[in-house]
mmCIF file of C-alpha atoms and ligand atoms in Angstrom:
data_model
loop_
_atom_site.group_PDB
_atom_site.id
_atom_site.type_symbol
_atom_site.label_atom_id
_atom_site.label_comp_id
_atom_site.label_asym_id
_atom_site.label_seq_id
_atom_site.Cartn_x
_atom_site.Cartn_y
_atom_site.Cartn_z
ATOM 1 C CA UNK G 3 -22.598 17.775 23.850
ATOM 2 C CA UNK G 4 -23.472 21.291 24.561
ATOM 3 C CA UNK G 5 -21.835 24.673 24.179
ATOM 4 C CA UNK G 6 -19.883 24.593 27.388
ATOM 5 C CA UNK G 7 -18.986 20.871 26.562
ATOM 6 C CA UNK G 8 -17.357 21.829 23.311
ATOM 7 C CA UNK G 9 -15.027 24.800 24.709
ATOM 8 C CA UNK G 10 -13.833 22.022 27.142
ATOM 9 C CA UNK G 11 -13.092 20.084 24.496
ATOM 10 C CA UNK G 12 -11.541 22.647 22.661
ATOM 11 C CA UNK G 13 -9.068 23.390 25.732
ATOM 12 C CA UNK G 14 -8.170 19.675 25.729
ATOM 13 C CA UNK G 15 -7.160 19.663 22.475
ATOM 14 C CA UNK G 16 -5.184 22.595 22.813
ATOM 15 C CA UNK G 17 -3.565 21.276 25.882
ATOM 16 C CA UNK G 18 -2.687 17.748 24.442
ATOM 17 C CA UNK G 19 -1.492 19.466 20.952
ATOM 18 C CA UNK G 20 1.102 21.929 22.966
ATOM 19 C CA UNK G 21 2.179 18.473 25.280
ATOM 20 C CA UNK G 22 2.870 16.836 22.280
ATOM 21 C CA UNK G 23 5.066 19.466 20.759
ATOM 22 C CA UNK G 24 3.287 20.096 17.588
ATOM 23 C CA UNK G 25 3.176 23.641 18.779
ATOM 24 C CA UNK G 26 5.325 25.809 19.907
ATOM 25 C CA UNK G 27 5.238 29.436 22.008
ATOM 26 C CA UNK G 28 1.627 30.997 20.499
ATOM 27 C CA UNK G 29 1.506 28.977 17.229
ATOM 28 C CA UNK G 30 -1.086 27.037 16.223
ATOM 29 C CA UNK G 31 -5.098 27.102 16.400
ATOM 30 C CA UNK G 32 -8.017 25.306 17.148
ATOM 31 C CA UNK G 33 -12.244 25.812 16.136
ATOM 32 C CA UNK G 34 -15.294 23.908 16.368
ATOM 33 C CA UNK G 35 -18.307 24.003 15.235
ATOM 34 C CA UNK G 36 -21.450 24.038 16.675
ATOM 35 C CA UNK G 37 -24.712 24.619 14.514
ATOM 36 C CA UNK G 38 -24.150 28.476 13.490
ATOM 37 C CA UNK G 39 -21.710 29.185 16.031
ATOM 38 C CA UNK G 40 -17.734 28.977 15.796
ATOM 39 C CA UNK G 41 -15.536 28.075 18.909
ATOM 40 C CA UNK G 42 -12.287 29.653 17.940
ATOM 41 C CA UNK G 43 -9.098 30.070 19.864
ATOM 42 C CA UNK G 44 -7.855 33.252 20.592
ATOM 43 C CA UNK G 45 -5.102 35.302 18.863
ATOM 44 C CA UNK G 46 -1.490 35.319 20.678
ATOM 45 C CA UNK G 47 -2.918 32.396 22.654
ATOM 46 C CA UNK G 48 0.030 29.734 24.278
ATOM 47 C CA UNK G 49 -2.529 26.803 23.423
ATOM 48 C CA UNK G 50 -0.482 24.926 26.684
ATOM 49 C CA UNK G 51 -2.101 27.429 28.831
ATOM 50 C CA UNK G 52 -5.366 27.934 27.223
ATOM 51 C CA UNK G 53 -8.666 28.240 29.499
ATOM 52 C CA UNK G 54 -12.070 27.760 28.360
ATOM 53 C CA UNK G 55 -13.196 31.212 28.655
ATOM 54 C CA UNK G 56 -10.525 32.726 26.294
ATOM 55 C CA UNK G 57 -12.177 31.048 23.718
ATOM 56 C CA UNK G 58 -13.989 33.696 20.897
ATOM 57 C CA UNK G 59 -17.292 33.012 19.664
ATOM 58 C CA UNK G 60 -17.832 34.025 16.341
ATOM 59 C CA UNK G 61 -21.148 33.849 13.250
ATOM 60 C CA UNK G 62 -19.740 31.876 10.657
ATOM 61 C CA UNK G 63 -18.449 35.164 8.980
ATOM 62 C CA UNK G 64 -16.498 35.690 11.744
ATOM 63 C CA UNK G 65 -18.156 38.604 13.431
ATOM 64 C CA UNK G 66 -17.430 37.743 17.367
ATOM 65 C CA UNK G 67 -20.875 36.988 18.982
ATOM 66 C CA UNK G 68 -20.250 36.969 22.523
ATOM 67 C CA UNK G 69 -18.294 40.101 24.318
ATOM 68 C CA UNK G 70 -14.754 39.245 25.057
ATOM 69 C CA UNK G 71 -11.421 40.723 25.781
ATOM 70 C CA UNK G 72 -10.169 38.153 23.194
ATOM 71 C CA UNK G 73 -9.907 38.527 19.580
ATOM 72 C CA UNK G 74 -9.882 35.633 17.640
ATOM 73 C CA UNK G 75 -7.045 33.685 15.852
ATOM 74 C CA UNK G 76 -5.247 35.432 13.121
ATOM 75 C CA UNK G 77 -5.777 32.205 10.949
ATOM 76 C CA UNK G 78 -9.869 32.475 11.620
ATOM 77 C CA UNK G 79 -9.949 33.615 7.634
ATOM 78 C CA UNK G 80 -8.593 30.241 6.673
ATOM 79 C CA UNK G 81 -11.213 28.166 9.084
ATOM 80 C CA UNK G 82 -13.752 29.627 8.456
ATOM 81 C CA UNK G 83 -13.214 28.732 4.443
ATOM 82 C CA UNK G 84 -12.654 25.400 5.811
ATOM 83 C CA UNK G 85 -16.317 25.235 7.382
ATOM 84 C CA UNK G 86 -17.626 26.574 3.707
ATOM 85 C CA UNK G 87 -16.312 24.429 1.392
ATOM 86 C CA UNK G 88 -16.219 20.798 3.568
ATOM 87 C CA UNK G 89 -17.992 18.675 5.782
ATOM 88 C CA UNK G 90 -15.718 19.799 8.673
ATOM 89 C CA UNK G 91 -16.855 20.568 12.109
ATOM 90 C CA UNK G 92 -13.875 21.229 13.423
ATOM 91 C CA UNK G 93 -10.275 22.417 12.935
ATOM 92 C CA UNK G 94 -6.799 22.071 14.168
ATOM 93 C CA UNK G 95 -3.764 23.735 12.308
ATOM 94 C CA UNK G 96 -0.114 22.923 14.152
ATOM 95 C CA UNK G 97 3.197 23.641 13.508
ATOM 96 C CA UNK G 98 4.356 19.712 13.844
ATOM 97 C CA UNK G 99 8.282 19.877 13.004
ATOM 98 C CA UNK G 100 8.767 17.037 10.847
ATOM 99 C CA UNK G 101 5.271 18.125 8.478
ATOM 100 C CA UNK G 102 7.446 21.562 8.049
ATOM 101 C CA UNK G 103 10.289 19.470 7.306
ATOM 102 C CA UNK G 104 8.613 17.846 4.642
ATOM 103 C CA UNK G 105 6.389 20.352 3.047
ATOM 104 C CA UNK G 106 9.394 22.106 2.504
ATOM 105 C CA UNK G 107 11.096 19.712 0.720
ATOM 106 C CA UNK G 108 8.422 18.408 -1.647
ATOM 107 C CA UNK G 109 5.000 19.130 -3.109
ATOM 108 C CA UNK G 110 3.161 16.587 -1.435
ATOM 109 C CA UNK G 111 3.595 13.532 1.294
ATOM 110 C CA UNK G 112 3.391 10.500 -0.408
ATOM 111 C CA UNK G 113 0.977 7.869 1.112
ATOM 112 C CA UNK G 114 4.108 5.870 2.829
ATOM 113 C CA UNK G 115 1.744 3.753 4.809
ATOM 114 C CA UNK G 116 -1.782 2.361 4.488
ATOM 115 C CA UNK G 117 -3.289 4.773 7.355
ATOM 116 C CA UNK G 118 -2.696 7.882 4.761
ATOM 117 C CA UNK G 119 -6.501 6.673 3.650
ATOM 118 C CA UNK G 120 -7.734 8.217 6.771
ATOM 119 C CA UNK G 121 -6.898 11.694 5.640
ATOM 120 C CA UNK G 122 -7.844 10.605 1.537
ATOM 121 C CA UNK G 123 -4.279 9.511 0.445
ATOM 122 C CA UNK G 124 -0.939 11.659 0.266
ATOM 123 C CA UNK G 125 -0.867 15.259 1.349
ATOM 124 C CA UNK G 126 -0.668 18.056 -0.570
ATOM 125 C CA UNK G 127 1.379 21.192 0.310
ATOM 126 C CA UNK G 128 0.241 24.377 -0.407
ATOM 127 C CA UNK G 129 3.205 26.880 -1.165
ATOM 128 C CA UNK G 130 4.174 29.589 1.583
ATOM 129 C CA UNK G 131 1.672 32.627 1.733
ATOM 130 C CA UNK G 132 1.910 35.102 4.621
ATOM 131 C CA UNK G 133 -0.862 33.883 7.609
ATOM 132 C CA UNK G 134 -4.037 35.318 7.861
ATOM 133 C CA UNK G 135 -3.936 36.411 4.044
ATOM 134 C CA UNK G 136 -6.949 35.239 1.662
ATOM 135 C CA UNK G 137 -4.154 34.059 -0.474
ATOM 136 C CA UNK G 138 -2.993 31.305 2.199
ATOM 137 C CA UNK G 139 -6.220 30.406 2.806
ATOM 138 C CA UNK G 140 -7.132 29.882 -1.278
ATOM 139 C CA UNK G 141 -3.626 28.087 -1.206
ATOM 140 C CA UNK G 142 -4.876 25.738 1.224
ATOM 141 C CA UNK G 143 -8.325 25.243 0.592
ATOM 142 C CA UNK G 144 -7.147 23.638 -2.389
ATOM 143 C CA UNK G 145 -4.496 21.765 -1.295
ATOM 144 C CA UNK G 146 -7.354 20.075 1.001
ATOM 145 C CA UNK G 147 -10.015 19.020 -2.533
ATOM 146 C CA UNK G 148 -10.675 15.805 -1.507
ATOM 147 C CA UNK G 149 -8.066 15.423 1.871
ATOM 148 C CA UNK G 150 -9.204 16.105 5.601
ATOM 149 C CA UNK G 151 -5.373 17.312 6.113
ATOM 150 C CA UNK G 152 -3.103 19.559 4.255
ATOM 151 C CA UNK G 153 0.552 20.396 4.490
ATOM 152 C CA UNK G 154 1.550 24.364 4.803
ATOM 153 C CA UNK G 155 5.182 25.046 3.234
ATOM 154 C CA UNK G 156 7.333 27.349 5.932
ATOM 155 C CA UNK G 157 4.620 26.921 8.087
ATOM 156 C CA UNK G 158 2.585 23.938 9.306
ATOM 157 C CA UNK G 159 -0.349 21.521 8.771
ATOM 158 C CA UNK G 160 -3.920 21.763 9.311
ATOM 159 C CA UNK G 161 -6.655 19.029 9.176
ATOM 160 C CA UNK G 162 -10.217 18.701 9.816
ATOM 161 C CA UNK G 163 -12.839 16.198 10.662
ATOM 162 C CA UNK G 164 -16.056 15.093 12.893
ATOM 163 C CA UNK G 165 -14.919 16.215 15.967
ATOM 164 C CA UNK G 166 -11.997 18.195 17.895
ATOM 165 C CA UNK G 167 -10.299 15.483 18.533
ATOM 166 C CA UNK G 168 -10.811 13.612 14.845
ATOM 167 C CA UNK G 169 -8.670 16.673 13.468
ATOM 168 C CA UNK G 170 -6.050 16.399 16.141
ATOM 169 C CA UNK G 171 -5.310 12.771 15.593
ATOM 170 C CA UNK G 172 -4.973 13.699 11.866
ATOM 171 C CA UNK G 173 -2.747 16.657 12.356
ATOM 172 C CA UNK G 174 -0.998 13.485 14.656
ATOM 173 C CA UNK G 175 -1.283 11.186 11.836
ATOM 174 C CA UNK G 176 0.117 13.245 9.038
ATOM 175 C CA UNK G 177 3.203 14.471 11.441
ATOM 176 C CA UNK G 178 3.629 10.801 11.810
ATOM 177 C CA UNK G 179 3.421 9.903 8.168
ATOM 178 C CA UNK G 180 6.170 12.304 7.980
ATOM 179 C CA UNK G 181 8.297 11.212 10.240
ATOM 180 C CA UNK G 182 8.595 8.096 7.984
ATOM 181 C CA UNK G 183 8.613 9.808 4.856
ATOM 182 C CA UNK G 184 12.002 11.815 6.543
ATOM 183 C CA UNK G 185 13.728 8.567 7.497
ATOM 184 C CA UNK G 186 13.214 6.315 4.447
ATOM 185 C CA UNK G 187 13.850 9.413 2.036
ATOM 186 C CA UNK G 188 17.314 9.883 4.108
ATOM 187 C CA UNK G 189 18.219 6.472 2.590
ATOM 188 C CA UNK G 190 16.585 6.385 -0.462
ATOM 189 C CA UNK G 191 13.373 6.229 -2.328
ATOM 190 C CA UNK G 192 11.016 3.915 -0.342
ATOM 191 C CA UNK G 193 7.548 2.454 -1.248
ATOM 192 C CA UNK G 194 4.646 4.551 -1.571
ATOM 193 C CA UNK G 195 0.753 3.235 -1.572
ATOM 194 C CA UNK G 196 -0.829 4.545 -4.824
ATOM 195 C CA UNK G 197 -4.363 5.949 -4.858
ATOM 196 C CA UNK G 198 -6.095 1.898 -5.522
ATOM 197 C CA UNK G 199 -4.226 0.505 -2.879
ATOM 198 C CA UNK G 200 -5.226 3.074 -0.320
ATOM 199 C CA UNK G 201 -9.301 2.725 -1.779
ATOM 200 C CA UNK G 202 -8.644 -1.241 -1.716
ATOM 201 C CA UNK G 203 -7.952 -0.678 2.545
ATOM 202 C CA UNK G 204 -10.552 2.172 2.750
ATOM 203 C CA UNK G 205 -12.921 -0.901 2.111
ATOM 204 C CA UNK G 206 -11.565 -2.903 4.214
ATOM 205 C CA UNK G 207 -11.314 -0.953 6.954
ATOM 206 C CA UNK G 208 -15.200 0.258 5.754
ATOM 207 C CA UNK G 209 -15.786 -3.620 5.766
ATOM 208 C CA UNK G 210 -15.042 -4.638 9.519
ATOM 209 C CA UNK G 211 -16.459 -1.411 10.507
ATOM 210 C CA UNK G 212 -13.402 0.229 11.810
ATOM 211 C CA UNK G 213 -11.110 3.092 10.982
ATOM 212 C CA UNK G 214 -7.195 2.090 10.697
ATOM 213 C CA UNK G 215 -5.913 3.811 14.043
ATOM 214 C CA UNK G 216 -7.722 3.322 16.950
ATOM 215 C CA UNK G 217 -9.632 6.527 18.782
ATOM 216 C CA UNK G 218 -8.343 7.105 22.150
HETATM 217 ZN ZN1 ZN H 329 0.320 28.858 11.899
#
């Protein structure tokens, strides 16, 4: 994949990410990486709508590389400590109704089905900071020790992972986990998967050589 190849992926992922409804109006952002380089959606962007040459380039401070009528994201603070402190090459960060509904109700999602091993067990919420502060992005960054996803309170979820599309189908996965987690909790208190049953199907899913939900 080259350069060009990676802000067409980026634009996908926008696009499906908007069709899905896990944004809404200008929310939510999207970055890749690629070597030194960041991919980065720009600020005020309507992801539905995004085109491949709004995309910013920026160093992995941040500075914008390549000349541009676009600034980037508001939220590029909080990927770029993303790209520091994990393995991540890329980044998605939504605004997925039912992950608001539930970081705002507890502190973290419990693991209410086995595929919560894909993003290292239950989510964590990190507690409502204004966007594009340092203090959300400290907030989250360690809400996400040992996680590829993270739950925002008043605000959203954001996830990380291999590729573009890796962290969209976690930002997917983590909506759907709490989906669940709103319909069993409406009843009462259901089942959760504690942190040796979710390493006992890590293995087994490591095992047959597959990951739990299939990659479109
Ligand atoms: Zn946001």
């Amino acid at each position: 994949m080259d350069f060009e190849d990676q802000r067409a992926a980026l634009v996908s992922a926008a696009h499906r990410l908007a069709h899905r409804r896990l944004v809404i109006g200008t929310g939510g952002n999207l970055s890749i990486r690629f070597e030194d380089r960041i991919l980065v959606t720009p600020s005020g962007a309507d992801l539905e709508f995004l085109t491949p040459e709004q995309a910013v380039v920026t160093d992995l401070d941040g500075a914008v590389l390549v000349d541009t009528a676009y600034v980037p994201t508001s939220e590029l603070l909080l990927h770029l400590e993303i790209y520091r402190s994990t393995s991540a090459k890329a980044v998605a960060h939504a605004h997925p109704v039912a992950s608001i509904a539930v970081a705002n109700l507890v502190d973290a999602l419990p693991a209410v089905h086995y595929t919560a091993a894909l993003v290292g067990g239950g989510v964590r919420v990190a507690p409502h900071e204004v966007f594009g502060t340092q203090e959300l992005t400290d907030a989250v960054a360690k809400a996400l020790v040992e996680r590829t996803a993270a739950l925002m309170r008043n605000h959203g979820s954001v996830a990380y992972g291999d590729t573009i599309e890796s962290a969209c189908q976690r930002i997917e996965l983590v909506e759907w986990l709490a989906e669940i987690y709103l319909r069993t909790a409406a009843i009462g208190e259901g089942a959760v998967l504690n942190q040796e049953q979710l390493v006992a199907v890590a293995m087994a899913a490591a095992q047959r050589g597959y990951s739990p939900i299939s990659r479109r």
